[in-house]
């Protein structure tokens, strides 16, 4: 039978890692070079057909700026899944991602699915974080891991497939 599933998803990570850009890519299939830094948090939704189920993603795109850190629990509490984003060209953003993982392990919903995304994979020449190091860290901590590019859409669904699965605009 047809199932309707609501899935609350939260994105966390350092300033400029590309959280908003990944969400914009997922929800609208777009990328902008001059994405503004998020203030507080932004909400998006996207409904997809997955097998015989209709999944409505309710997405909280949080702000990476440290002054908004205290708001984060409001968004990750009750989330079914978290994507922790870092920038492969910025070692500090990888260190920050590990801090987020520690915080979620300590304070988050124990059933939450966590994924680590090494974003900006199009900027290979500026890479500072080895994919192997991130993969090892993810494995040790029970996280899914992938490198992504909000710009090139690498590792996201092929656009035709996107349109096929997308039910309604967010
Ligand atoms: P805060 O809202 O401040 O926490 O940042 P954010 O994590 O939402 O980052 P945002 O999406 O605003 O992206 C920051 C900058 O990186 C923007 O200028 C984006 O255009 C750029 N950017 C994001 N993703 C990519 C990517 O995959 N590749 C490249 N080359 N640039 C990217
Ligand atoms: Mg943002």
Coordinates of N, CA and C and ligand atoms in Angstrom, one line a residue:
X1 N 0.8 -1.2 0.0 CA 0.0 0.0 0.0 C 0.9 1.2 0.0
X2 N 0.3 2.4 -0.2 CA 1.0 3.6 -0.2 C 1.2 4.2 1.2
X3 N 2.4 4.5 1.5 CA 2.6 5.1 2.9 C 3.1 6.5 2.8
X4 N 2.6 7.3 3.7 CA 3.1 8.7 3.8 C 4.0 8.8 5.0
X5 N 5.2 9.2 4.8 CA 6.2 9.3 5.9 C 6.7 10.8 5.9
X6 N 6.7 11.3 7.2 CA 7.3 12.6 7.4 C 8.7 12.4 8.0
X7 N 9.7 13.0 7.4 CA 11.0 12.8 8.0 C 11.7 14.1 8.2
X8 N 11.9 14.4 9.5 CA 12.6 15.6 9.9 C 14.1 15.5 9.8
X9 N 14.7 16.4 9.0 CA 16.1 16.3 8.7 C 16.8 17.6 9.1
X10 N 17.9 17.6 9.7 CA 18.6 18.8 10.1 C 20.0 18.8 9.5
X11 N 20.5 20.0 9.1 CA 21.9 20.1 8.6 C 22.6 21.0 9.6
X12 N 23.8 20.5 10.0 CA 24.7 21.2 10.9 C 26.1 21.2 10.3
X13 N 26.9 22.2 10.7 CA 28.2 22.3 10.3 C 28.7 23.7 10.3
X14 N 30.0 23.9 10.0 CA 30.7 25.1 10.1 C 30.1 26.2 9.1
X15 N 30.3 27.4 9.4 CA 30.0 28.5 8.5 C 30.7 28.3 7.2
X16 N 29.9 28.4 6.1 CA 30.5 28.3 4.8 C 30.7 26.9 4.3
X17 N 30.4 25.9 5.0 CA 30.6 24.5 4.6 C 29.7 24.2 3.4
X18 N 28.6 24.9 3.3 CA 27.7 24.6 2.1 C 26.4 24.0 2.5
X19 N 25.9 24.1 3.7 CA 24.6 23.5 4.1 C 23.5 24.1 3.3
X20 N 23.4 25.4 3.2 CA 22.3 26.0 2.5 C 22.4 25.7 1.0
X21 N 23.6 25.6 0.5 CA 23.8 25.3 -0.9 C 23.3 23.9 -1.2
X22 N 23.6 22.9 -0.3 CA 23.2 21.5 -0.5 C 21.6 21.5 -0.5
X23 N 21.0 22.2 0.4 CA 19.6 22.2 0.5 C 18.9 22.8 -0.7
X24 N 19.5 23.9 -1.2 CA 19.0 24.6 -2.4 C 19.1 23.6 -3.6
X25 N 20.2 22.9 -3.7 CA 20.4 21.9 -4.7 C 19.3 20.8 -4.7
X26 N 19.1 20.3 -3.4 CA 18.1 19.3 -3.3 C 16.7 19.7 -3.5
X27 N 16.3 20.9 -3.1 CA 15.0 21.4 -3.1 C 14.6 22.0 -4.5
X28 N 15.6 22.8 -5.1 CA 15.3 23.5 -6.3 C 16.2 23.2 -7.5
X29 N 17.2 22.3 -7.2 CA 18.1 22.0 -8.3 C 19.0 23.1 -8.7
X30 N 19.2 24.1 -7.8 CA 20.0 25.3 -8.2 C 21.3 25.5 -7.3
X31 N 22.2 26.3 -7.8 CA 23.4 26.7 -7.1 C 23.6 28.1 -7.3
X32 N 24.0 28.9 -6.2 CA 24.4 30.3 -6.4 C 25.8 30.5 -5.8
X33 N 26.6 31.2 -6.5 CA 28.0 31.5 -6.0 C 28.0 32.3 -4.8
X34 N 27.0 33.2 -4.6 CA 27.1 34.1 -3.5 C 25.9 33.9 -2.6
X35 N 25.9 32.7 -2.0 CA 24.9 32.3 -1.1 C 25.1 33.0 0.3
X36 N 24.0 33.7 0.8 CA 24.2 34.4 2.0 C 24.2 33.5 3.2
X37 N 25.0 33.9 4.2 CA 25.2 33.2 5.4 C 23.8 33.2 6.1
X38 N 23.4 32.0 6.6 CA 22.1 31.8 7.2 C 22.0 32.5 8.6
X39 N 20.9 33.1 8.9 CA 20.7 33.7 10.1 C 19.7 32.9 10.9
X40 N 20.1 32.4 12.1 CA 19.2 31.5 12.9 C 19.0 30.1 12.2
X41 N 18.0 30.0 11.4 CA 17.8 28.7 10.6 C 16.8 29.0 9.6
X42 N 16.8 28.1 8.6 CA 15.8 28.2 7.5 C 15.1 26.9 7.3
X43 N 13.8 26.9 7.0 CA 13.0 25.7 6.8 C 12.7 25.5 5.4
X44 N 12.8 24.2 4.9 CA 12.4 23.8 3.6 C 11.7 22.5 3.6
X45 N 10.9 22.3 2.7 CA 10.3 20.9 2.6 C 10.4 20.4 1.2
X46 N 10.5 19.1 1.1 CA 10.6 18.4 -0.3 C 9.9 17.1 -0.2
X47 N 9.1 16.8 -1.1 CA 8.4 15.5 -1.1 C 8.9 14.6 -2.2
X48 N 9.2 13.4 -1.9 CA 9.8 12.5 -2.9 C 9.0 11.2 -2.8
X49 N 8.9 10.5 -4.0 CA 8.4 9.2 -4.0 C 9.6 8.2 -3.9
X50 N 9.6 7.4 -2.8 CA 10.7 6.4 -2.6 C 10.0 5.1 -2.5
X51 N 10.3 4.2 -3.5 CA 9.6 2.9 -3.7 C 8.1 3.2 -3.6
X52 N 7.4 2.5 -2.7 CA 5.9 2.7 -2.7 C 5.5 3.7 -1.6
X53 N 6.5 4.5 -1.1 CA 6.1 5.5 -0.1 C 6.3 6.9 -0.6
X54 N 5.5 7.8 0.0 CA 5.7 9.2 -0.2 C 6.4 9.8 1.0
X55 N 7.6 10.3 0.8 CA 8.3 10.9 2.0 C 8.4 12.4 1.9
X56 N 7.9 13.0 2.9 CA 8.0 14.5 3.0 C 9.1 14.8 3.9
X57 N 10.2 15.4 3.3 CA 11.3 15.8 4.1 C 11.0 17.2 4.7
X58 N 11.2 17.4 6.0 CA 11.1 18.7 6.6 C 12.5 19.0 7.1
X59 N 13.0 20.0 6.4 CA 14.5 20.2 6.5 C 14.8 21.5 7.2
X60 N 15.6 21.4 8.3 CA 16.1 22.6 9.0 C 17.5 22.8 8.6
X61 N 17.7 23.9 8.0 CA 19.1 24.4 7.5 C 19.6 25.3 8.6
X62 N 20.5 24.9 9.5 CA 20.9 25.7 10.6 C 22.0 26.7 10.2
X63 N 22.2 27.7 11.0 CA 23.3 28.7 10.8 C 24.6 28.2 11.5
X64 N 25.7 28.2 10.7 CA 27.0 27.8 11.3 C 27.7 28.8 12.2
X65 N 27.2 30.0 12.1 CA 27.9 31.0 13.0 C 27.7 30.7 14.4
X66 N 28.9 30.8 15.2 CA 28.9 30.4 16.6 C 27.9 31.0 17.4
X67 N 27.5 32.2 17.1 CA 26.5 32.9 18.0 C 25.2 32.3 17.9
X68 N 24.9 31.4 17.0 CA 23.6 30.7 16.9 C 23.7 29.3 17.4
X69 N 24.9 28.9 18.0 CA 25.1 27.5 18.4 C 24.0 27.1 19.4
X70 N 23.6 28.0 20.3 CA 22.7 27.6 21.4 C 21.3 27.3 20.8
X71 N 21.0 27.7 19.6 CA 19.7 27.3 19.0 C 19.6 25.9 18.5
X72 N 20.8 25.3 18.2 CA 20.9 24.1 17.5 C 20.0 23.0 18.1
X73 N 20.0 22.8 19.4 CA 19.2 21.7 20.0 C 17.7 21.7 19.6
X74 N 17.2 22.9 19.4 CA 15.8 23.1 19.0 C 15.6 22.4 17.7
X75 N 16.6 22.4 16.8 CA 16.4 21.8 15.5 C 16.8 20.3 15.4
X76 N 17.8 19.9 16.2 CA 18.2 18.5 16.1 C 17.4 17.6 17.0
X77 N 16.8 18.1 18.1 CA 16.0 17.3 18.9 C 14.7 16.8 18.1
X78 N 14.5 15.6 18.1 CA 13.3 15.1 17.3 C 13.6 14.9 15.9
X79 N 14.8 15.2 15.4 CA 15.1 14.9 14.0 C 15.4 13.4 13.8
X80 N 14.9 12.9 12.7 CA 15.1 11.5 12.3 C 16.5 11.3 11.8
X81 N 17.0 12.4 11.1 CA 18.3 12.3 10.5 C 19.1 13.6 10.6
X82 N 20.4 13.6 10.7 CA 21.2 14.8 10.6 C 22.3 14.6 9.6
X83 N 22.5 15.7 8.8 CA 23.7 15.7 7.9 C 24.6 16.7 8.5
X84 N 25.9 16.2 8.8 CA 26.9 17.1 9.3 C 27.8 17.4 8.1
X85 N 27.9 18.7 7.8 CA 28.6 19.1 6.6 C 29.9 19.8 6.9
X86 N 31.0 19.4 6.2 CA 32.2 20.2 6.2 C 32.7 20.4 4.8
X87 N 33.7 21.3 4.7 CA 34.2 21.7 3.4 C 35.6 21.0 3.2
X88 N 35.7 20.2 2.2 CA 37.0 19.4 2.0 C 38.2 20.3 1.9
X89 N 38.0 21.6 1.6 CA 39.2 22.5 1.4 C 39.5 23.2 2.8
X90 N 38.8 22.8 3.9 CA 39.0 23.6 5.1 C 39.1 22.6 6.3
X91 N 40.3 22.4 6.8 CA 40.5 21.4 7.9 C 39.7 21.8 9.1
X92 N 39.6 23.1 9.4 CA 38.9 23.6 10.6 C 37.4 23.2 10.5
X93 N 36.9 23.1 9.3 CA 35.5 22.8 9.2 C 35.3 21.3 9.5
X94 N 36.3 20.5 9.2 CA 36.3 19.0 9.5 C 36.3 18.8 11.1
X95 N 37.2 19.6 11.7 CA 37.3 19.6 13.2 C 36.0 20.0 13.8
X96 N 35.3 21.0 13.2 CA 34.0 21.5 13.7 C 33.0 20.4 13.5
X97 N 33.0 19.7 12.4 CA 32.1 18.6 12.1 C 32.2 17.5 13.2
X98 N 33.4 17.2 13.6 CA 33.6 16.2 14.7 C 33.0 16.7 16.0
X99 N 33.1 18.0 16.3 CA 32.4 18.5 17.5 C 30.9 18.3 17.4
X100 N 30.4 18.5 16.2 CA 28.9 18.3 16.1 C 28.5 16.9 16.3
X101 N 29.4 16.0 15.8 CA 29.1 14.5 16.0 C 29.1 14.2 17.5
X102 N 30.1 14.7 18.2 CA 30.2 14.5 19.7 C 28.9 15.1 20.4
X103 N 28.5 16.3 19.9 CA 27.3 16.9 20.6 C 26.1 16.0 20.3
X104 N 25.9 15.6 19.1 CA 24.7 14.8 18.7 C 24.8 13.4 19.5
X105 N 26.0 12.8 19.6 CA 26.1 11.5 20.3 C 25.7 11.7 21.8
X106 N 26.0 12.9 22.3 CA 25.7 13.1 23.7 C 24.3 13.6 24.0
X107 N 23.8 14.5 23.1 CA 22.5 15.1 23.4 C 21.4 14.8 22.4
X108 N 21.7 14.2 21.3 CA 20.7 14.0 20.2 C 19.9 12.7 20.5
X109 N 18.9 12.5 19.7 CA 18.0 11.3 19.7 C 18.9 10.1 19.3
X110 N 18.9 9.1 20.2 CA 19.8 8.0 20.0 C 19.5 7.2 18.7
X111 N 18.3 7.3 18.2 CA 17.9 6.6 17.0 C 18.2 7.4 15.7
X112 N 18.7 8.6 15.9 CA 18.9 9.5 14.8 C 20.0 8.9 13.8
X113 N 19.6 9.0 12.5 CA 20.6 8.5 11.5 C 21.5 9.7 11.2
X114 N 22.8 9.5 11.2 CA 23.7 10.6 11.0 C 24.6 10.3 9.7
X115 N 24.7 11.4 9.0 CA 25.6 11.3 7.8 C 26.6 12.5 7.8
X116 N 27.8 12.2 7.3 CA 28.8 13.2 7.2 C 29.0 13.5 5.7
X117 N 28.9 14.7 5.4 CA 29.1 15.1 4.0 C 30.3 16.0 3.8
X118 N 31.3 15.6 3.0 CA 32.4 16.4 2.7 C 32.1 17.2 1.4
X119 N 31.7 18.4 1.6 CA 31.2 19.2 0.5 C 32.3 19.9 -0.3
X120 N 32.0 20.5 -1.4 CA 32.9 21.2 -2.3 C 33.9 20.2 -3.0
X121 N 33.4 19.0 -3.3 CA 34.3 18.0 -3.9 C 34.7 18.4 -5.3
X122 N 34.1 19.5 -5.8 CA 34.6 20.0 -7.1 C 35.9 20.8 -7.0
X123 N 36.3 21.2 -5.8 CA 37.5 22.0 -5.6 C 38.7 21.1 -5.2
X124 N 38.9 20.1 -6.0 CA 39.9 19.0 -5.7 C 41.3 19.6 -5.5
X125 N 41.7 20.7 -6.3 CA 43.0 21.2 -6.2 C 43.3 21.9 -4.8
X126 N 42.2 22.2 -4.1 CA 42.4 22.9 -2.8 C 42.1 21.9 -1.7
X127 N 42.0 20.7 -1.9 CA 41.6 19.7 -0.9 C 42.6 19.8 0.3
X128 N 42.0 19.8 1.5 CA 42.8 19.7 2.8 C 42.5 18.5 3.6
X129 N 41.3 17.9 3.4 CA 40.8 16.8 4.2 C 40.8 15.6 3.2
X130 N 41.6 14.5 3.5 CA 41.6 13.3 2.7 C 40.3 12.6 2.9
X131 N 39.8 12.1 1.8 CA 38.5 11.3 1.8 C 38.7 10.1 2.7
X132 N 39.9 9.5 2.7 CA 40.1 8.2 3.5 C 40.0 8.6 5.0
X133 N 40.5 9.7 5.4 CA 40.5 10.1 6.8 C 39.0 10.3 7.3
X134 N 38.2 10.9 6.4 CA 36.8 11.2 6.8 C 36.1 9.9 6.8
X135 N 36.4 9.0 5.8 CA 35.7 7.7 5.7 C 36.0 6.9 7.0
X136 N 37.2 6.9 7.4 CA 37.6 6.1 8.6 C 36.9 6.7 9.8
X137 N 36.9 8.0 10.0 CA 36.3 8.6 11.1 C 34.8 8.3 11.1
X138 N 34.1 8.3 9.9 CA 32.7 8.0 9.8 C 32.4 6.6 10.2
X139 N 33.3 5.7 9.8 CA 33.1 4.2 10.1 C 33.2 4.0 11.6
X140 N 34.2 4.6 12.2 CA 34.4 4.5 13.6 C 33.2 5.0 14.4
X141 N 32.5 6.0 13.9 CA 31.4 6.6 14.6 C 30.0 6.2 14.1
X142 N 30.0 5.3 13.2 CA 28.7 4.8 12.8 C 27.9 5.8 11.9
X143 N 28.6 6.6 11.1 CA 28.0 7.6 10.3 C 28.0 7.1 8.8
X144 N 27.0 7.5 8.0 CA 27.2 7.4 6.6 C 28.2 8.5 6.2
X145 N 28.9 8.2 5.1 CA 29.8 9.3 4.6 C 29.7 9.4 3.1
X146 N 29.7 10.6 2.6 CA 29.9 10.8 1.2 C 30.5 12.2 0.9
X147 N 31.2 12.3 -0.2 CA 31.7 13.6 -0.6 C 30.6 14.1 -1.6
X148 N 30.4 15.4 -1.5 CA 29.3 16.0 -2.3 C 29.8 17.3 -3.0
X149 N 29.1 17.8 -4.0 CA 29.3 19.1 -4.5 C 27.9 19.7 -4.8
X150 N 27.6 20.8 -4.0 CA 26.3 21.5 -4.3 C 26.5 22.2 -5.7
X151 N 27.7 22.5 -6.1 CA 27.9 23.2 -7.3 C 27.8 22.3 -8.5
X152 N 28.5 21.2 -8.5 CA 28.4 20.3 -9.7 C 27.4 19.2 -9.6
X153 N 26.7 19.1 -8.4 CA 25.7 18.1 -8.1 C 26.3 16.7 -8.1
X154 N 27.6 16.5 -8.0 CA 28.2 15.2 -7.9 C 27.6 14.5 -6.7
X155 N 27.4 13.2 -6.8 CA 26.8 12.4 -5.8 C 25.4 12.7 -5.4
X156 N 24.7 13.5 -6.2 CA 23.3 13.7 -6.0 C 22.6 12.9 -7.1
X157 N 21.3 12.8 -7.0 CA 20.6 12.0 -8.1 C 20.8 12.8 -9.4
X158 N 20.9 12.0 -10.4 CA 20.8 12.5 -11.8 C 19.5 13.3 -11.9
X159 N 19.6 14.5 -12.6 CA 18.5 15.4 -12.6 C 17.2 14.8 -13.1
X160 N 17.3 14.0 -14.2 CA 16.1 13.4 -14.7 C 15.4 12.6 -13.6
X161 N 16.3 11.8 -12.9 CA 15.8 11.0 -11.8 C 15.1 11.8 -10.7
X162 N 15.8 13.0 -10.4 CA 15.3 13.9 -9.5 C 13.9 14.3 -9.8
X163 N 13.7 14.7 -11.1 CA 12.4 15.2 -11.5 C 11.3 14.1 -11.4
X164 N 11.8 12.9 -11.7 CA 10.9 11.7 -11.7 C 10.4 11.4 -10.2
X165 N 11.3 11.6 -9.3 CA 11.0 11.3 -7.9 C 10.3 12.5 -7.2
X166 N 10.5 13.7 -7.7 CA 10.0 14.9 -7.0 C 8.5 14.9 -7.2
X167 N 7.8 15.1 -6.1 CA 6.3 15.1 -6.3 C 5.8 16.5 -6.4
X168 N 6.3 17.4 -5.5 CA 5.8 18.7 -5.5 C 6.9 19.7 -5.1
X169 N 6.9 20.9 -5.6 CA 8.0 21.8 -5.1 C 7.9 22.1 -3.6
X170 N 9.0 22.3 -3.0 CA 9.0 22.5 -1.5 C 8.3 23.8 -1.1
Ligands
LIG1 P1 26.2 29.3 7.0 O1 24.8 29.5 6.6 O2 27.0 30.6 7.2 O3 26.4 28.4 8.2 O4 27.0 28.6 5.7 P2 26.5 27.4 4.8 O5 27.1 26.1 5.4 O6 25.0 27.4 4.6 O7 27.3 27.7 3.4 P3 26.6 28.2 2.1 O8 25.7 27.2 1.5 O9 26.1 29.6 2.3 O10 27.9 28.3 1.2 C1 29.1 29.1 1.5 C2 29.8 29.4 0.2 O11 30.3 28.2 -0.4 C3 28.9 30.0 -0.9 O12 29.6 31.1 -1.6 C4 28.6 28.9 -1.9 O13 28.4 29.3 -3.2 C5 29.9 28.1 -1.7 N1 29.7 26.6 -2.0 C6 28.7 25.9 -1.3 N2 28.8 24.6 -1.8 C7 29.8 24.6 -2.7 C8 30.3 23.5 -3.5 O14 29.9 22.4 -3.5 N3 31.4 23.9 -4.3 C9 31.9 25.2 -4.4 N4 32.9 25.4 -5.2 N5 31.4 26.2 -3.6 C10 30.4 25.9 -2.8
LIG2 MG1 23.6 28.6 5.4

